[in-house]
PDB file of C-alpha atoms in Angstrom:
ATOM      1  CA  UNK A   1      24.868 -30.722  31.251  1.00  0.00           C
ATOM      2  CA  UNK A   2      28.215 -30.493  29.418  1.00  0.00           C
ATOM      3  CA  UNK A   3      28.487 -27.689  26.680  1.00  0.00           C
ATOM      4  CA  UNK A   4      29.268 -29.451  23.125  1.00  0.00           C
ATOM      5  CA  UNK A   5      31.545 -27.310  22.206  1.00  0.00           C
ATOM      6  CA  UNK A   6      33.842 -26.739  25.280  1.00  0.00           C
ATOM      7  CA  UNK A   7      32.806 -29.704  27.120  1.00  0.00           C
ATOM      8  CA  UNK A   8      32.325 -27.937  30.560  1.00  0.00           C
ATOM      9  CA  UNK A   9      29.516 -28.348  33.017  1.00  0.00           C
ATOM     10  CA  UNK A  10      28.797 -25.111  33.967  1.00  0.00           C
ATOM     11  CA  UNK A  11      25.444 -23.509  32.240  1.00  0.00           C
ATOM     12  CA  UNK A  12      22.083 -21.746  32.788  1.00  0.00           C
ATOM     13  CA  UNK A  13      18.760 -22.158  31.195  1.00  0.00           C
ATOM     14  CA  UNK A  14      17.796 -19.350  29.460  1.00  0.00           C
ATOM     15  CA  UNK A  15      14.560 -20.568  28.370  1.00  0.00           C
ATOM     16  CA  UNK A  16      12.279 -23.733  28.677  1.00  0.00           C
ATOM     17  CA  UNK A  17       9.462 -25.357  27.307  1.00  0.00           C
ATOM     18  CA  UNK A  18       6.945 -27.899  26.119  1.00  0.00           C
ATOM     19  CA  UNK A  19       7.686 -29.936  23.139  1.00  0.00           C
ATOM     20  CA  UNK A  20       6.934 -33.165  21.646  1.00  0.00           C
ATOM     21  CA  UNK A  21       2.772 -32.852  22.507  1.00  0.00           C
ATOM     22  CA  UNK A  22       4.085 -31.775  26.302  1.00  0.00           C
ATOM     23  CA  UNK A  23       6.100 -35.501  25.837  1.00  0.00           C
ATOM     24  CA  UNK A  24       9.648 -33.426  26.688  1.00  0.00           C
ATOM     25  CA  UNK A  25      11.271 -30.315  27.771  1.00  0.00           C
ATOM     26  CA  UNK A  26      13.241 -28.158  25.380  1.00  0.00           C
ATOM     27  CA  UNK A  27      15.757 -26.059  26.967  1.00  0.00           C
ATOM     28  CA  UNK A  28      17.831 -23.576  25.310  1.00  0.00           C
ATOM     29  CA  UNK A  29      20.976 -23.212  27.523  1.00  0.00           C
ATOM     30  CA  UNK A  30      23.880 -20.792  27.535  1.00  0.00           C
ATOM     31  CA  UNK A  31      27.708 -22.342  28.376  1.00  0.00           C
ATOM     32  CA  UNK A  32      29.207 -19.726  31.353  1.00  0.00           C
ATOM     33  CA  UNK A  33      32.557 -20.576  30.329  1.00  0.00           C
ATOM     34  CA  UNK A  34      32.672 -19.938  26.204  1.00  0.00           C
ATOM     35  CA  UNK A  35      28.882 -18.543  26.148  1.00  0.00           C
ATOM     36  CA  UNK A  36      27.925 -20.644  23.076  1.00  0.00           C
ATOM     37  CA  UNK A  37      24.186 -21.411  23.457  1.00  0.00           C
ATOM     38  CA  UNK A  38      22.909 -24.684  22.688  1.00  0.00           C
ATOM     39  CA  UNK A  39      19.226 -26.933  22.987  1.00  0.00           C
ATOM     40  CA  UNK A  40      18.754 -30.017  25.114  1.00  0.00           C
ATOM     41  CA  UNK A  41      15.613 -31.858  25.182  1.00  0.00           C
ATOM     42  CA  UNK A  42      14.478 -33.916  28.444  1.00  0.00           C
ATOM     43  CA  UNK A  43      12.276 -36.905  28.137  1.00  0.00           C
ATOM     44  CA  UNK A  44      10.751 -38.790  30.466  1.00  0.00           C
ATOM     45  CA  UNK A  45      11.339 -42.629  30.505  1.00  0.00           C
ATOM     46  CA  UNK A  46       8.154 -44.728  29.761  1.00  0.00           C
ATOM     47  CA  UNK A  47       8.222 -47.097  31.777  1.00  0.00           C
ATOM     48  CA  UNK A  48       5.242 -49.212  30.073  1.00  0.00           C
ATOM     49  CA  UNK A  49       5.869 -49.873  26.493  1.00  0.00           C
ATOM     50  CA  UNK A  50       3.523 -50.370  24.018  1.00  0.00           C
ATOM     51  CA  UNK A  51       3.442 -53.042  21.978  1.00  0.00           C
ATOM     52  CA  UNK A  52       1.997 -54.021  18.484  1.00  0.00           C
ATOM     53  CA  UNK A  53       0.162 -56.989  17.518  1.00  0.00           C
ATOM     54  CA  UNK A  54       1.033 -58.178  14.531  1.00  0.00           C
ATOM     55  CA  UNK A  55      -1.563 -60.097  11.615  1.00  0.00           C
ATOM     56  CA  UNK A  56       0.308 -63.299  12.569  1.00  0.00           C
ATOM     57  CA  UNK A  57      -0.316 -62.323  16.227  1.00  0.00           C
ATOM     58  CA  UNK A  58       3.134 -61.749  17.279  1.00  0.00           C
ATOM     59  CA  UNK A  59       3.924 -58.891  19.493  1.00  0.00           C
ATOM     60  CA  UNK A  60       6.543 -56.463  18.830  1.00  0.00           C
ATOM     61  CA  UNK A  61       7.259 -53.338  20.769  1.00  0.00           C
ATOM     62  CA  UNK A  62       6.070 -49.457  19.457  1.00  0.00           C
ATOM     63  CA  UNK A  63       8.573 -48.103  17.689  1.00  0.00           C
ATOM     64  CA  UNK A  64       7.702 -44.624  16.221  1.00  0.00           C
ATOM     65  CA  UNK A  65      10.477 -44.585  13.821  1.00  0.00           C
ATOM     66  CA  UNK A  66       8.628 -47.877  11.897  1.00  0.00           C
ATOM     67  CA  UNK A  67       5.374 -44.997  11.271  1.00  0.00           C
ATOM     68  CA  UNK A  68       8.013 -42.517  10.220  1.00  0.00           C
ATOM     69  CA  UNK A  69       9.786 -44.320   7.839  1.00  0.00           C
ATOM     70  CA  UNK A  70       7.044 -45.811   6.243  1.00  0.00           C
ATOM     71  CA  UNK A  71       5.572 -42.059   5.561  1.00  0.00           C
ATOM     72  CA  UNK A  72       8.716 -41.370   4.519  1.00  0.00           C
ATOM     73  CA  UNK A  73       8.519 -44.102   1.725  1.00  0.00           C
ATOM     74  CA  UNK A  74       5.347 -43.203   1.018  1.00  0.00           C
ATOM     75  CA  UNK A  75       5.913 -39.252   0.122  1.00  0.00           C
ATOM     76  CA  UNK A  76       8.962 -39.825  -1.344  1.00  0.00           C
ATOM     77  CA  UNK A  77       9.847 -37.034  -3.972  1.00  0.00           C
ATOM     78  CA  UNK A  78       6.145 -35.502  -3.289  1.00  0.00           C
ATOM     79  CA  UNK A  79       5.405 -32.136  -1.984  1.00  0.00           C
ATOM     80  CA  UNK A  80       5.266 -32.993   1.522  1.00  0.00           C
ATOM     81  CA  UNK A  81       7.600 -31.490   3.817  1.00  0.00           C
ATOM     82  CA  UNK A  82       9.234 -33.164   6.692  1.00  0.00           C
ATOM     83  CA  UNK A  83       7.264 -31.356   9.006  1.00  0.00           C
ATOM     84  CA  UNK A  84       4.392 -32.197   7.536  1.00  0.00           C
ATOM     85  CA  UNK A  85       5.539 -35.840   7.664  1.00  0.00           C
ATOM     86  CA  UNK A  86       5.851 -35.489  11.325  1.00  0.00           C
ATOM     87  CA  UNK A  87       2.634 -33.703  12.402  1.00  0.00           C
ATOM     88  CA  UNK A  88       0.902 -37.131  10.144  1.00  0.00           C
ATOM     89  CA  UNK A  89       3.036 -39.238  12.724  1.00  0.00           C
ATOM     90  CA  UNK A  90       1.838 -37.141  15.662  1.00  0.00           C
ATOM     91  CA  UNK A  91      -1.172 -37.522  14.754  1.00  0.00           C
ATOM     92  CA  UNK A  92      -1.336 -41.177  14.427  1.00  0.00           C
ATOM     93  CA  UNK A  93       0.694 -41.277  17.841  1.00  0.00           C
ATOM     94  CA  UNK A  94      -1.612 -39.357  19.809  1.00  0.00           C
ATOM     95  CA  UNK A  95      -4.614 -41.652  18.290  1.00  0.00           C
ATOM     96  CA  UNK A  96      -2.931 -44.496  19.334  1.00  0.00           C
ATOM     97  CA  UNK A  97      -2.143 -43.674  23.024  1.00  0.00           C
ATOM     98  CA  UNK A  98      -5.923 -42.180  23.246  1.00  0.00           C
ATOM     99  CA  UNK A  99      -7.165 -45.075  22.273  1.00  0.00           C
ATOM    100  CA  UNK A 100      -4.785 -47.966  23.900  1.00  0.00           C
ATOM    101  CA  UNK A 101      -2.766 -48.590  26.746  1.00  0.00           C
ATOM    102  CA  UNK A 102      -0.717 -51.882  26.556  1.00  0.00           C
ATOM    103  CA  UNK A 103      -1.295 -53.438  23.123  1.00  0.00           C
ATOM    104  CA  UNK A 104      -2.427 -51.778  19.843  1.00  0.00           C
ATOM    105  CA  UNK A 105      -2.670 -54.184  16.406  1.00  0.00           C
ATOM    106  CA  UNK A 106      -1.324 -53.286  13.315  1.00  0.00           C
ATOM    107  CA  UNK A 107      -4.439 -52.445  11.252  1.00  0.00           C
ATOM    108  CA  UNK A 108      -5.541 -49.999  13.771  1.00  0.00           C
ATOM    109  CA  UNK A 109      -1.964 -48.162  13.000  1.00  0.00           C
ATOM    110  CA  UNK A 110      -2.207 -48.897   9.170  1.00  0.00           C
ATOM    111  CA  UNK A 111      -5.575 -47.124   8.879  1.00  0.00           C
ATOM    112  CA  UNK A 112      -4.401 -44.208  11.213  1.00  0.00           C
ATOM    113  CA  UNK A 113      -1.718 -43.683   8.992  1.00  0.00           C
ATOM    114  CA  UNK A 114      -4.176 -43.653   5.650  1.00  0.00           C
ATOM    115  CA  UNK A 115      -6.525 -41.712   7.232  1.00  0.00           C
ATOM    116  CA  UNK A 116      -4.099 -39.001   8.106  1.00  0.00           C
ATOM    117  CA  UNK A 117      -1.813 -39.324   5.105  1.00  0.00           C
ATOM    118  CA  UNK A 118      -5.116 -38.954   2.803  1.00  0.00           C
ATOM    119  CA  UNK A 119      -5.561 -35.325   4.078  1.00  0.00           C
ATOM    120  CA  UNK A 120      -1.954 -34.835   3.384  1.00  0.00           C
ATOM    121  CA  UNK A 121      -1.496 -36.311  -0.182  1.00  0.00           C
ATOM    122  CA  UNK A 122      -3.556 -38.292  -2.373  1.00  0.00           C
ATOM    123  CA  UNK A 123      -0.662 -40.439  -3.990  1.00  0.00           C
ATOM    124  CA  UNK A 124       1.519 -40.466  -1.147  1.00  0.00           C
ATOM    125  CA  UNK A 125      -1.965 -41.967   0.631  1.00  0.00           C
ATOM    126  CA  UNK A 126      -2.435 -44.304  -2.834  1.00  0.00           C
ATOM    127  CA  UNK A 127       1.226 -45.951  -2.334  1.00  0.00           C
ATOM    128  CA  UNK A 128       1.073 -46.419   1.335  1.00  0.00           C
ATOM    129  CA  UNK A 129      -2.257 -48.455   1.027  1.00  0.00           C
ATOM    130  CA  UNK A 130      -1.192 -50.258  -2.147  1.00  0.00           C
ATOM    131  CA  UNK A 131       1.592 -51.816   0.180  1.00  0.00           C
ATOM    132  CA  UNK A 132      -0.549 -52.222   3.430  1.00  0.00           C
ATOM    133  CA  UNK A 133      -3.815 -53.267   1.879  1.00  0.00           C
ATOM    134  CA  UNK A 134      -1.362 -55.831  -0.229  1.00  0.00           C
ATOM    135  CA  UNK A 135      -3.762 -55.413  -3.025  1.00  0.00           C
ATOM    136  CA  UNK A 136      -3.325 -58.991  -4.983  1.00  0.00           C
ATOM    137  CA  UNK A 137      -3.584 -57.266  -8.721  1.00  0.00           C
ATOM    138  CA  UNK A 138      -3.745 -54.049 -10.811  1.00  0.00           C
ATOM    139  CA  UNK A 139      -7.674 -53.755 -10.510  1.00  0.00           C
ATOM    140  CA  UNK A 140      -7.803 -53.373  -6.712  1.00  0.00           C
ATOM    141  CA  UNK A 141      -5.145 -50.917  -7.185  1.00  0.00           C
ATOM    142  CA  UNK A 142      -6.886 -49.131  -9.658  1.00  0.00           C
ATOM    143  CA  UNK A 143     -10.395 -49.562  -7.860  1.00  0.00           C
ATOM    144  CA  UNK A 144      -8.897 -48.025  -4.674  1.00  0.00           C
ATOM    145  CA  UNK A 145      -7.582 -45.193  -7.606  1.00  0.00           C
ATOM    146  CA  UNK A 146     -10.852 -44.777  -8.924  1.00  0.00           C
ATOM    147  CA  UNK A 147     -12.429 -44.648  -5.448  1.00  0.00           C
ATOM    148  CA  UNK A 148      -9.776 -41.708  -4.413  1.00  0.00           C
ATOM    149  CA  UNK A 149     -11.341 -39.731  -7.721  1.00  0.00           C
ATOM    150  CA  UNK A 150     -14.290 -39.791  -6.734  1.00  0.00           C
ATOM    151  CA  UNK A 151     -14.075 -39.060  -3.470  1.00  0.00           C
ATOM    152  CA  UNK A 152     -11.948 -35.856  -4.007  1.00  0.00           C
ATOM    153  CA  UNK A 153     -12.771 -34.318  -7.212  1.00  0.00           C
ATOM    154  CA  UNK A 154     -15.571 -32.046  -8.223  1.00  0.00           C
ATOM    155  CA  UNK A 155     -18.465 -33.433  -9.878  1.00  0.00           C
ATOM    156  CA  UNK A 156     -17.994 -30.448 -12.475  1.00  0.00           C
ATOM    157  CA  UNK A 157     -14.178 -32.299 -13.660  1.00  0.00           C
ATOM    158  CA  UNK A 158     -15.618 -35.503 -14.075  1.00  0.00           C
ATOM    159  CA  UNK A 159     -18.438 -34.639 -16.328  1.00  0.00           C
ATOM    160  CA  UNK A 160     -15.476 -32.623 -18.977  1.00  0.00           C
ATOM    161  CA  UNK A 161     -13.800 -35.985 -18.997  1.00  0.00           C
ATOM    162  CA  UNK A 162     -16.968 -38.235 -19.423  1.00  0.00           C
ATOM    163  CA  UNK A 163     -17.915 -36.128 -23.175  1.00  0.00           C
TER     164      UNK A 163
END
């Protein structure tokens, strides 16, 4: 492994373990030439991929960046961290590859997502199914709204509101 800051090849671990779900190795290495430390993370190839079927029935491969950047979207400028952002994707990752082994469809990912991202935050959950469920008008948007209310608050709330 070449240091990234001298560019040598001569280091020693100093410490390794499991990250990723047990999906790669981190190791934190020290340099023996200008004894910076530095991490490296080793992944095993895959050498099955997993792909996606599509509503139209195309096939695309897994791409775990897709998940993350649509929860991205979603929590845009709310109070979820990006941690938080990646234990949803986790999440939905590990359901995926419990449940499949060569092709998942899209819905199954889509409601993964919601389901997860609905523990997380209730409007981040709100905008990421008003673009996957495509609602076709305001009401559906507003039912699904509605059905988010009164699903989460306490009955107490909505009888001060109802007077």
């Amino acid at each position: 492994m070449r240091c990234p800051f001298c560019k040598e090849d001569q280091d020693k671990v100093i410490d390794s373990r499991s990250s990723d779900n047990a999906r790669a190795i981190r190791r934190r290495r020290e340099c023996l030439v200008c004894k910076r430390r530095f991490t490296t993370y080793e992944k095993v190839n895959e050498t099955f991929r997993l792909f996606v079927v599509k509503k139209d029935n195309s096939r695309v491969p897994y791409e775990r960046d897709k998940v993350l950047s649509s929860l991205q979207k979603a929590c845009y400028k709310r109070p979820v961290s990006a941690e938080q952002i990646q234990q949803v994707a986790d999440k939905v990752e590990e359901n995926i590859y419990r449940s499949f082994d060569k092709e998942v469809s899209s819905s199954f990912i889509g409601e993964s997502v919601m389901k997860q991202l609905r523990r997380v935050d209730k409007v981040a959950y709100i905008r990421f199914a008003s673009i996957y469920r495509d609602f076709r008008d305001a009401g559906e948007l507003i039912n699904e709204v509605s059905r988010e209310i009164k699903d989460t608050e306490p009955i107490t709330q909505l009888m001060l509101f109802e007077h």
